[in-house]
Amino acid sequence: MARAPKRRRSAPEAAVSASGTAGPAALGAASGGVGRGPPRRALVVSLAIGAVLGTGLSALNVVLTFTVGTGFGGAIVVVLAGGAVLRLVRLLSWPALFVAYATASGGSLAVAGLDAAVGAALLRGGEPSWPALAGLALLANLAGIGAGLLLAPSVVSDASLRYPALWPVIDLMRTLTRPGGGEAAGDGGQRVLLVAAAAGALVAAAATLTGHDSVRLGPGLPSYVAVSLSPMLFGLGLRISGAAAVWVAGGAGYSVLTWGLSASSGGGEGYVEHLGSPYVVAVGAGLLLGYGVGFVVRERGCGGARSRLLGAGRRGAYEKGVERRVTGEGSASKALAVAAVAGGYGAVVVVLGVVLRDVPAGLFVAAGLPAMTLLFALLLNRVNAAIGLAPVAVLQYLAIVVLALLRVPAPVGYAVAGLVCCVSLASAYFVEAAKVAHHAPPGETPPRRVLLSCQAFGSAVGALAGVGLLYAVARSGAAGTAVLPAPVATAIAFLDDLLRGSARQAASAGAYLAAAGGLGAVLSWWPAAMPTMLGLGILLPPATSSAVVAGGVVRRLLRGRVVAGGGSLAATAGSGLILGGGLASAVLLPLRALLP
């Protein structure tokens, strides 16, 4: 690999992203407009493929939530499996593959957030009304699509948001569907990608099979001074910006310091106990909340709310044409988005009361629910776009802290935290699908109706499958046992008990939350600051943050190195690690969850 000589780039070269793929401006200029979507037969087959894959992933994610406390989006697996089936039936094309991807994307995590909330309720001996919960899941996903319509234009067109985990999916879709089917895999970039993918799969398999998900950074060091062996996290570090890695490292350093001080004074080394400290959960949550509020206030104060939050403002020919029809810019799209959010929440008020068997409580919570949800959706979308992680559990902890300090009844708090996170994640996956559509090959950009219908259909089947499996979990009575330990639900219940059980603890958490919130709001006015990354580094396990930071360090060392074809070596290798690690996880995580 040679070091690229420094020279002034031409305009077309400047439009190429770090992954070696044409960026928004270049693609927009060459797209030639919005396509018509796949033919009818291909559309039906692709919808069926997406529905089957989305349903399977939704069920898998419920199992993972109750066993290992993690989720799996599975976008790469969907693209590979969907592409293989479509090729087998001779219907493979980019529009058809996009339909399968967008449908599965809507369903794969359709009950994420709600599953952990139900788990927390089950641990307390409660149980929701299952038909009402199914309705709530459907409405939450509808509201999430509406929130995604509102946020997509600004997020998709923001060049500072790199989407490190999504670019491998975009590149893979274009490779599978271009003439020759990716047979020209002999160039340097493809070789680096394949070697990195193989290495990522081997490392992920070894870590899972041996039970060593992380290693300590040195002999004799505490268990929390460790680094994750996940190739996906390291690959994300290779693709995110250097500034994001620095801010995550700062948060991780603070987390390790407070953990060490707590352990030296007799505290435990468990992650849940560490998270319960007001120095950790309240500070991290305050930074995230403060940034969200400060971001909105700053944009409105600077007259940029429309341009940054809702995506209006000055744009080029592509943004005024193709992107408007894909991401939803324009008065009709705004009206549709607002109607979806309002309609979803109007029904949520009623259904939430039925689920909680307390209509007044549902009405009380619903009064502040839209603002809270849109704020959380904004945070999740920007974090996911910046670092490639959608930390739903972190958002649930954040919501529980806020609701517990407001003395919202515990059953209501569980339901609201789950609902807010479900809506936020649905919006993030809609925005991701819009980002993929934004980077369609020339002339194949899908119409907005295709994106909306695929997401709505996929979320419906995924939500019903997920709620059905949650019902089976409740009937089994295994939640909270060694079979289904429900780690996220346990952490939610622990935090809730901690903040409600001691007035002193609640007052301390409230003070730190307010102080950190003020700092997050102030930092939101500093363009170079990333308080979301700082807060995320505080709240995530240090081993997770360390793997991302290690990838960022290697990316810095490889700066300027390119592969044949001109792509960045670090970004190409990162894509391969994400691809290989994702495929290995798709096979091994279910085995780890289901086998003794």
XYZ file of C-alpha atoms in Angstrom:
596
model
C 0.000 0.000 0.000
C 1.470 3.332 -1.024
C 1.094 6.641 0.688
C -0.964 8.959 -1.459
C 0.931 12.049 -2.626
C -0.459 15.328 -1.402
C -2.109 17.307 -4.145
C -5.118 19.501 -4.694
C -8.172 17.368 -5.456
C -10.474 18.155 -8.316
C -14.182 18.729 -7.732
C -15.234 15.195 -8.735
C -12.606 13.678 -6.441
C -13.740 15.848 -3.549
C -17.190 14.320 -3.816
C -15.876 10.831 -3.066
C -16.461 9.601 0.474
C -13.931 7.994 2.771
C -15.139 4.563 1.700
C -14.130 5.165 -1.863
C -17.763 5.497 -2.912
C -19.200 8.552 -4.565
C -20.654 10.964 -2.053
C -24.052 12.681 -2.186
C -23.066 15.440 -4.562
C -21.453 13.142 -7.090
C -24.252 10.615 -7.001
C -26.881 13.292 -7.203
C -25.324 14.830 -10.246
C -25.269 11.491 -12.049
C -28.506 9.982 -10.814
C -30.732 11.363 -13.520
C -33.762 11.432 -11.237
C -35.992 9.048 -9.323
C -36.626 5.564 -10.739
C -39.946 3.742 -10.861
C -39.011 0.923 -8.520
C -38.800 -2.796 -9.401
C -41.348 -4.574 -11.654
C -44.437 -6.028 -9.979
C -43.162 -9.626 -9.733
C -39.801 -8.512 -8.365
C -41.579 -6.196 -5.913
C -43.740 -9.025 -4.525
C -40.805 -11.421 -4.223
C -38.620 -8.767 -2.580
C -41.355 -7.861 -0.086
C -41.708 -11.532 0.826
C -37.942 -11.911 1.272
C -37.782 -8.789 3.428
C -40.756 -9.872 5.537
C -39.276 -13.319 6.209
C -35.846 -11.929 7.093
C -37.287 -9.083 9.175
C -39.551 -11.463 11.107
C -36.664 -13.800 11.829
C -34.418 -10.954 12.965
C -37.185 -9.519 15.165
C -37.591 -12.857 16.936
C -33.812 -13.239 17.204
C -33.470 -9.821 18.799
C -36.056 -10.620 21.461
C -34.065 -13.738 22.346
C -30.808 -11.759 22.392
C -32.328 -9.055 24.625
C -33.333 -11.655 27.203
C -30.071 -13.611 27.036
C -27.028 -11.466 26.279
C -28.601 -7.988 26.400
C -27.667 -6.922 22.891
C -29.325 -6.510 19.509
C -28.395 -7.311 15.931
C -29.541 -5.153 13.021
C -28.432 -7.672 10.413
C -28.391 -5.315 7.413
C -25.388 -7.032 5.821
C -26.966 -10.457 6.300
C -30.201 -9.192 4.751
C -28.380 -7.832 1.702
C -26.383 -11.033 1.188
C -29.299 -13.409 1.749
C -31.753 -11.249 -0.185
C -29.283 -10.853 -3.038
C -28.702 -14.623 -3.163
C -32.421 -15.421 -3.364
C -33.117 -12.719 -5.936
C -30.211 -13.955 -8.051
C -31.538 -17.509 -7.778
C -34.948 -16.473 -9.151
C -33.294 -14.179 -11.733
C -34.799 -10.990 -10.322
C -31.684 -9.371 -8.853
C -31.455 -5.631 -9.385
C -30.653 -2.698 -7.129
C -34.339 -1.591 -6.786
C -35.458 -5.141 -5.933
C -32.651 -5.620 -3.413
C -33.483 -2.256 -1.846
C -37.102 -3.345 -1.325
C -35.937 -6.478 0.508
C -33.484 -4.453 2.591
C -35.941 -1.669 3.476
C -38.660 -4.172 4.452
C -36.359 -6.236 6.671
C -34.884 -3.032 8.115
C -38.321 -1.948 9.299
C -38.987 -5.261 11.050
C -35.652 -6.397 12.474
C -35.856 -4.274 15.636
C -39.569 -3.438 15.625
C -40.013 -4.195 19.350
C -36.563 -3.052 20.528
C -36.999 -1.038 23.699
C -40.432 -2.491 24.372
C -38.913 -5.955 24.920
C -36.671 -4.778 27.772
C -39.560 -2.764 29.265
C -41.756 -5.873 29.233
C -38.866 -7.814 30.774
C -38.583 -5.294 33.621
C -42.322 -5.564 34.230
C -42.130 -9.381 34.222
C -39.320 -9.271 36.789
C -41.678 -7.276 39.035
C -44.509 -9.769 38.577
C -46.518 -7.601 36.188
C -47.796 -8.385 32.729
C -49.262 -6.124 30.019
C -52.400 -6.570 27.972
C -50.961 -8.429 24.987
C -53.386 -7.248 22.287
C -52.849 -3.686 23.486
C -49.075 -4.190 23.498
C -49.247 -5.379 19.883
C -51.206 -2.251 19.004
C -48.720 -0.086 20.882
C -45.798 -1.647 18.992
C -47.504 -1.000 15.645
C -48.285 2.599 16.568
C -44.785 3.202 17.916
C -43.306 2.124 14.603
C -45.783 4.340 12.731
C -44.769 7.312 14.866
C -41.108 6.385 14.308
C -41.558 6.520 10.540
C -43.155 9.951 10.944
C -40.271 11.139 13.100
C -37.855 9.731 10.532
C -39.579 11.722 7.798
C -39.034 14.872 9.836
C -35.368 14.175 10.569
C -34.201 12.424 7.383
C -33.483 15.475 5.175
C -31.101 17.068 7.656
C -29.351 13.862 8.697
C -28.975 12.350 5.220
C -27.473 15.498 3.716
C -25.134 16.310 6.646
C -21.631 15.507 5.369
C -20.222 15.489 8.912
C -22.291 12.400 9.774
C -20.297 9.523 8.296
C -22.574 6.503 8.946
C -19.573 4.173 9.373
C -21.690 1.021 9.813
C -23.951 1.768 6.835
C -21.353 2.383 4.120
C -20.400 -1.317 3.942
C -24.076 -2.065 3.225
C -24.273 0.621 0.528
C -21.058 -0.595 -1.106
C -22.162 -4.242 -0.930
C -25.522 -3.512 -2.580
C -23.841 -1.700 -5.443
C -21.272 -4.486 -5.855
C -23.868 -7.285 -5.919
C -26.118 -5.565 -8.446
C -23.630 -4.012 -10.852
C -22.998 -5.747 -14.210
C -20.898 -8.847 -13.631
C -22.305 -9.395 -10.139
C -19.115 -8.415 -8.373
C -17.009 -10.853 -10.391
C -14.296 -8.227 -10.750
C -13.219 -8.793 -7.187
C -9.550 -8.970 -8.010
C -8.646 -5.309 -7.539
C -6.712 -4.178 -4.501
C -9.707 -2.694 -2.703
C -11.733 -5.887 -3.004
C -8.795 -7.992 -1.821
C -8.358 -5.835 1.292
C -12.105 -6.024 1.942
C -12.193 -9.828 1.640
C -9.080 -10.369 3.773
C -10.423 -8.052 6.481
C -13.828 -9.782 6.354
C -12.205 -13.196 6.787
C -10.089 -11.910 9.686
C -13.144 -10.323 11.317
C -15.151 -13.532 11.044
C -12.327 -15.605 12.534
C -11.760 -13.239 15.468
C -15.502 -13.008 16.201
C -15.857 -16.792 16.058
C -12.855 -17.367 18.334
C -14.069 -14.787 20.863
C -17.579 -16.245 20.971
C -16.576 -19.918 21.088
C -13.981 -19.392 23.830
C -16.199 -17.094 25.866
C -13.596 -14.285 25.854
C -15.479 -11.261 24.558
C -12.828 -8.919 25.950
C -9.321 -9.000 27.374
C -7.754 -6.970 30.150
C -5.248 -4.384 29.024
C -2.620 -5.738 31.376
C -1.988 -8.403 34.028
C -3.358 -7.564 37.434
C -5.620 -4.787 36.133
C -9.283 -4.685 37.158
C -11.825 -6.394 34.899
C -13.193 -3.057 33.687
C -9.810 -1.946 32.286
C -10.293 -4.063 29.178
C -10.851 -3.921 25.440
C -13.555 -5.739 23.503
C -12.469 -8.279 20.899
C -15.377 -7.389 18.617
C -14.079 -6.823 15.071
C -17.235 -4.813 14.332
C -16.375 -2.250 17.020
C -12.775 -2.042 15.823
C -14.038 -1.641 12.257
C -16.306 1.194 13.337
C -13.285 2.890 14.870
C -11.506 2.639 11.522
C -14.365 4.490 9.847
C -15.410 7.203 12.323
C -13.783 10.609 12.465
C -10.726 11.147 14.608
C -12.546 13.807 16.624
C -15.353 11.367 17.510
C -12.796 8.794 18.702
C -11.097 11.407 20.909
C -14.369 12.405 22.585
C -15.358 8.761 23.124
C -11.931 8.170 24.653
C -12.453 11.111 27.016
C -15.763 9.668 28.198
C -14.252 6.199 28.620
C -11.368 7.648 30.631
C -13.811 9.390 32.965
C -15.799 6.158 33.321
C -12.705 4.117 34.227
C -11.571 6.772 36.721
C -14.904 6.877 38.547
C -15.118 3.072 38.473
C -11.684 2.822 40.044
C -12.530 5.334 42.764
C -15.743 3.478 43.547
C -13.983 0.102 43.657
C -11.263 1.465 45.966
C -13.934 2.583 48.436
C -15.590 -0.818 48.571
C -17.871 -0.680 45.541
C -18.372 -3.656 43.242
C -16.826 -4.141 39.824
C -20.107 -5.026 38.084
C -21.222 -2.830 35.190
C -24.771 -2.399 36.516
C -23.516 -1.234 39.927
C -21.079 1.135 38.215
C -23.853 2.502 36.010
C -25.994 3.191 39.078
C -23.544 5.787 40.391
C -24.796 9.369 39.916
C -21.269 10.246 38.802
C -21.865 7.980 35.791
C -25.494 7.593 34.783
C -26.565 11.142 35.689
C -23.508 12.754 34.094
C -23.746 10.725 30.887
C -27.501 11.199 30.627
C -27.178 14.910 31.361
C -24.645 15.419 28.575
C -26.916 13.720 26.052
C -30.050 15.557 27.146
C -28.257 18.882 27.391
C -26.845 18.498 23.894
C -30.267 17.643 22.480
C -31.928 20.660 24.041
C -28.992 22.960 23.237
C -28.913 21.800 19.627
C -32.589 22.639 19.122
C -32.281 26.012 20.886
C -29.122 26.885 18.963
C -30.643 26.134 15.596
C -33.789 28.091 16.359
C -31.810 30.946 17.826
C -29.588 31.079 14.757
C -32.534 30.847 12.388
C -31.456 27.425 11.175
C -34.112 25.155 12.641
C -35.617 24.407 9.276
C -32.312 23.836 7.541
C -30.788 21.595 10.219
C -33.760 19.933 11.926
C -36.280 19.553 9.118
C -33.949 19.704 6.171
C -35.208 22.796 4.371
C -33.063 25.617 3.160
C -30.598 26.071 0.324
C -29.750 22.918 -1.605
C -28.404 21.975 -4.990
C -30.307 20.514 -7.914
C -30.186 17.009 -6.495
C -31.482 18.001 -3.069
C -34.317 19.974 -4.667
C -35.279 17.043 -6.894
C -34.308 13.477 -6.080
C -33.641 13.939 -2.363
C -36.924 15.741 -1.837
C -38.788 12.711 -3.139
C -36.701 10.217 -1.160
C -36.185 11.787 2.251
C -39.385 13.757 2.471
C -38.476 17.417 2.054
C -41.366 19.637 1.025
C -44.643 20.821 2.548
C -46.594 17.696 1.551
C -43.976 15.444 3.138
C -43.896 17.553 6.296
C -47.683 17.340 6.498
C -47.499 13.560 6.036
C -44.829 13.268 8.721
C -46.729 15.434 11.200
C -49.935 13.507 10.487
C -48.123 10.195 11.086
C -46.653 11.408 14.375
C -49.909 13.025 15.537
C -52.030 10.070 14.490
C -49.676 7.613 16.094
C -49.580 9.528 19.357
C -53.314 10.130 19.371
C -53.846 6.388 19.366
C -50.899 5.818 21.717
C -52.648 7.887 24.397
C -55.563 5.469 24.378
C -53.553 2.282 23.960
C -51.013 3.290 26.607
C -53.841 3.707 29.081
C -55.110 0.230 28.248
C -51.658 -1.355 28.505
C -51.092 0.252 31.904
C -54.714 -0.304 32.906
C -54.643 3.314 34.035
C -56.061 5.794 31.531
C -55.286 8.942 33.617
C -51.640 7.862 33.865
C -51.560 7.375 30.106
C -52.953 10.854 29.550
C -50.482 12.376 32.014
C -47.470 10.796 30.335
C -48.703 11.489 26.813
C -48.726 15.218 27.554
C -44.916 15.317 27.445
C -44.324 12.217 25.366
C -44.028 13.773 21.864
C -41.342 16.280 22.883
C -39.375 13.646 24.791
C -39.586 11.182 21.912
C -38.513 13.653 19.230
C -35.575 14.716 21.419
C -34.507 11.098 21.896
C -34.996 10.389 18.180
C -32.735 13.322 17.346
C -30.060 12.043 19.749
C -30.226 8.450 18.508
C -30.092 9.441 14.845
C -27.086 11.696 15.272
C -25.190 9.201 17.449
C -25.956 6.359 15.038
C -24.883 8.492 12.065
C -21.682 9.680 13.737
C -20.349 6.466 15.259
C -22.396 3.626 13.744
C -23.958 2.490 17.036
C -27.613 2.735 18.040
C -27.302 2.452 21.846
C -30.930 1.682 22.683
C -30.091 0.374 26.162
C -28.264 3.630 26.949
C -31.338 5.613 25.910
C -33.524 3.403 28.097
C -31.303 4.034 31.104
C -31.449 7.751 30.318
C -35.257 7.677 30.094
C -35.562 5.718 33.348
C -33.367 8.264 35.156
C -35.490 11.183 33.950
C -38.818 9.486 34.679
C -37.723 8.217 38.099
C -36.537 11.682 39.134
C -39.913 13.059 37.994
C -41.569 10.420 40.218
C -43.509 8.894 37.344
C -44.917 5.554 38.627
C -42.611 2.637 37.870
C -44.982 0.680 35.553
C -45.662 3.866 33.612
C -41.932 4.618 33.476
C -41.122 1.193 32.033
C -43.790 1.554 29.343
C -42.766 5.115 28.442
C -39.046 4.286 28.313
C -39.771 1.334 26.034
C -42.111 3.358 23.841
C -39.699 6.286 23.470
C -36.821 3.993 22.503
C -38.956 1.971 20.088
C -40.084 5.132 18.271
C -36.531 6.525 18.226
C -35.057 3.333 16.799
C -37.800 3.088 14.156
C -36.941 6.635 13.082
C -33.223 5.764 12.928
C -33.839 2.750 10.707
C -36.099 4.781 8.438
C -33.355 7.418 8.110
C -30.795 4.681 7.373
C -33.023 3.338 4.588
C -33.370 6.888 3.243
C -29.580 7.210 3.310
C -29.242 4.015 1.257
C -31.833 5.329 -1.206
C -29.936 8.624 -1.331
C -26.900 6.730 -2.642
C -28.710 4.614 -5.228
C -26.999 3.979 -8.585
C -27.765 6.506 -11.336
C -31.413 6.449 -12.392
C -32.462 3.847 -9.759
C -33.324 6.043 -6.778
C -36.566 4.568 -5.348
C -39.670 6.762 -5.045
C -40.592 7.814 -1.518
C -43.766 5.701 -1.626
C -41.592 2.576 -1.993
C -39.494 3.527 1.026
C -42.564 4.323 3.142
C -44.543 1.222 2.165
C -41.585 -1.125 2.710
C -40.805 0.317 6.131
C -44.457 0.259 7.216
C -45.038 -3.316 6.024
C -41.786 -4.580 7.497
C -42.364 -2.930 10.873
C -45.891 -4.384 11.050
C -44.828 -7.992 10.534
C -41.746 -7.538 12.722
C -43.767 -6.001 15.567
C -46.361 -8.778 15.542
C -43.652 -11.464 15.497
C -41.759 -9.781 18.330
C -44.835 -9.365 20.539
C -45.761 -13.003 19.887
C -42.364 -14.145 21.135
C -42.598 -11.820 24.151
C -45.883 -13.525 25.007
C -44.146 -16.902 24.799
C -41.368 -15.631 27.102
C -43.957 -14.453 29.641
C -45.788 -17.795 29.534
C -42.529 -19.693 30.042
C -41.830 -17.894 33.326
C -38.105 -18.024 32.558
C -37.435 -14.256 32.555
C -34.808 -13.451 35.169
C -33.585 -17.052 35.432
C -30.322 -18.563 34.205
C -32.071 -19.475 30.959
C -33.243 -15.914 30.195
C -31.308 -13.604 32.564
C -32.663 -10.400 30.922
C -29.604 -8.208 31.700
C -31.005 -4.955 30.250
C -34.345 -5.405 32.032
C -32.484 -6.161 35.264
C -30.408 -2.984 34.886
C -33.543 -0.919 34.242
C -35.226 -2.286 37.365
C -32.041 -1.721 39.410
C -31.681 1.909 38.327
C -35.342 2.572 38.959
C -35.155 1.085 42.462
C -31.957 2.967 43.220
C -33.361 6.370 42.276
C -36.722 5.810 43.967
C -35.456 4.120 47.101
C -33.278 6.919 48.489
C -34.158 10.602 48.576
C -30.466 11.394 48.992
C -29.525 9.310 45.948
C -32.255 10.950 43.882
C -31.177 14.440 44.950
C -27.539 13.677 44.117
C -28.489 12.251 40.713
C -30.687 15.268 40.009
C -27.868 17.685 40.814
C -25.370 15.891 38.567
C -27.969 15.559 35.820
C -28.608 19.311 35.882
C -24.900 20.208 35.946
C -24.024 17.825 33.115
C -27.065 18.979 31.170
C -25.840 22.556 31.366
C -22.403 21.490 30.166
C -23.928 19.528 27.271
C -26.028 22.527 26.259
C -22.975 24.822 26.333
C -20.881 22.364 24.305
C -23.636 22.136 21.681
C -22.778 25.731 20.713
C -19.137 24.809 20.080
C -18.954 23.292 16.563
C -15.857 21.231 17.312
C -17.341 19.655 20.461
C -19.088 16.273 20.488
C -20.905 15.982 23.826
C -22.922 13.028 22.503
C -19.698 11.066 21.988
C -18.473 12.136 25.431
C -21.709 10.998 27.072
C -21.694 7.758 25.125
C -18.140 7.024 26.239
C -19.235 7.505 29.854
C -22.287 5.256 29.622
C -20.977 2.413 27.463
C -18.844 -0.318 29.038
C -15.180 0.801 28.850
C -14.287 -2.346 26.886
C -16.721 -1.320 24.143
C -15.404 2.235 23.972
C -11.792 1.009 24.025
C -12.312 -1.114 20.897
C -13.753 1.855 18.996
C -10.943 4.124 20.171
C -8.304 1.524 19.212
C -9.754 1.479 15.702
C -9.564 5.273 15.635
C -5.897 5.178 16.628
C -5.081 2.722 13.838
C -7.053 4.870 11.406
C -4.864 7.804 12.383
C -1.727 5.750 11.780
C -3.014 4.715 8.346
C -3.969 8.230 7.344
C -3.145 8.832 3.696
C -2.788 5.137 2.858
C -4.906 4.076 -0.102
C -5.783 0.836 -1.879
C -5.795 0.242 -5.610
C -8.640 2.301 -7.008
C -8.074 5.213 -4.647
C -10.149 4.159 -1.624
C -8.954 4.695 1.940
C -7.151 1.660 3.349
C -8.546 2.243 6.854
C -12.137 2.649 5.659
C -11.931 -0.365 3.338
C -10.460 -2.574 6.071
C -13.074 -1.268 8.504
C -15.855 -2.227 6.098
C -14.404 -5.725 5.823
C -14.187 -6.162 9.597
C -17.792 -5.006 9.999
C -18.895 -7.357 7.221
C -17.049 -10.408 8.570
C -17.930 -9.706 12.191
C -21.588 -9.180 11.284
C -21.807 -12.470 9.402
C -20.120 -14.369 12.235
C -22.435 -12.749 14.787
C -25.486 -13.728 12.740
C -24.459 -17.379 13.050
C -22.920 -17.474 16.517
C -25.116 -15.165 18.616
C -28.225 -17.368 18.264
C -26.157 -20.430 19.163
C -24.733 -18.635 22.184
C -28.207 -17.547 23.254
C -29.977 -20.873 22.775
C -27.342 -23.464 23.671
C -26.420 -24.137 27.322
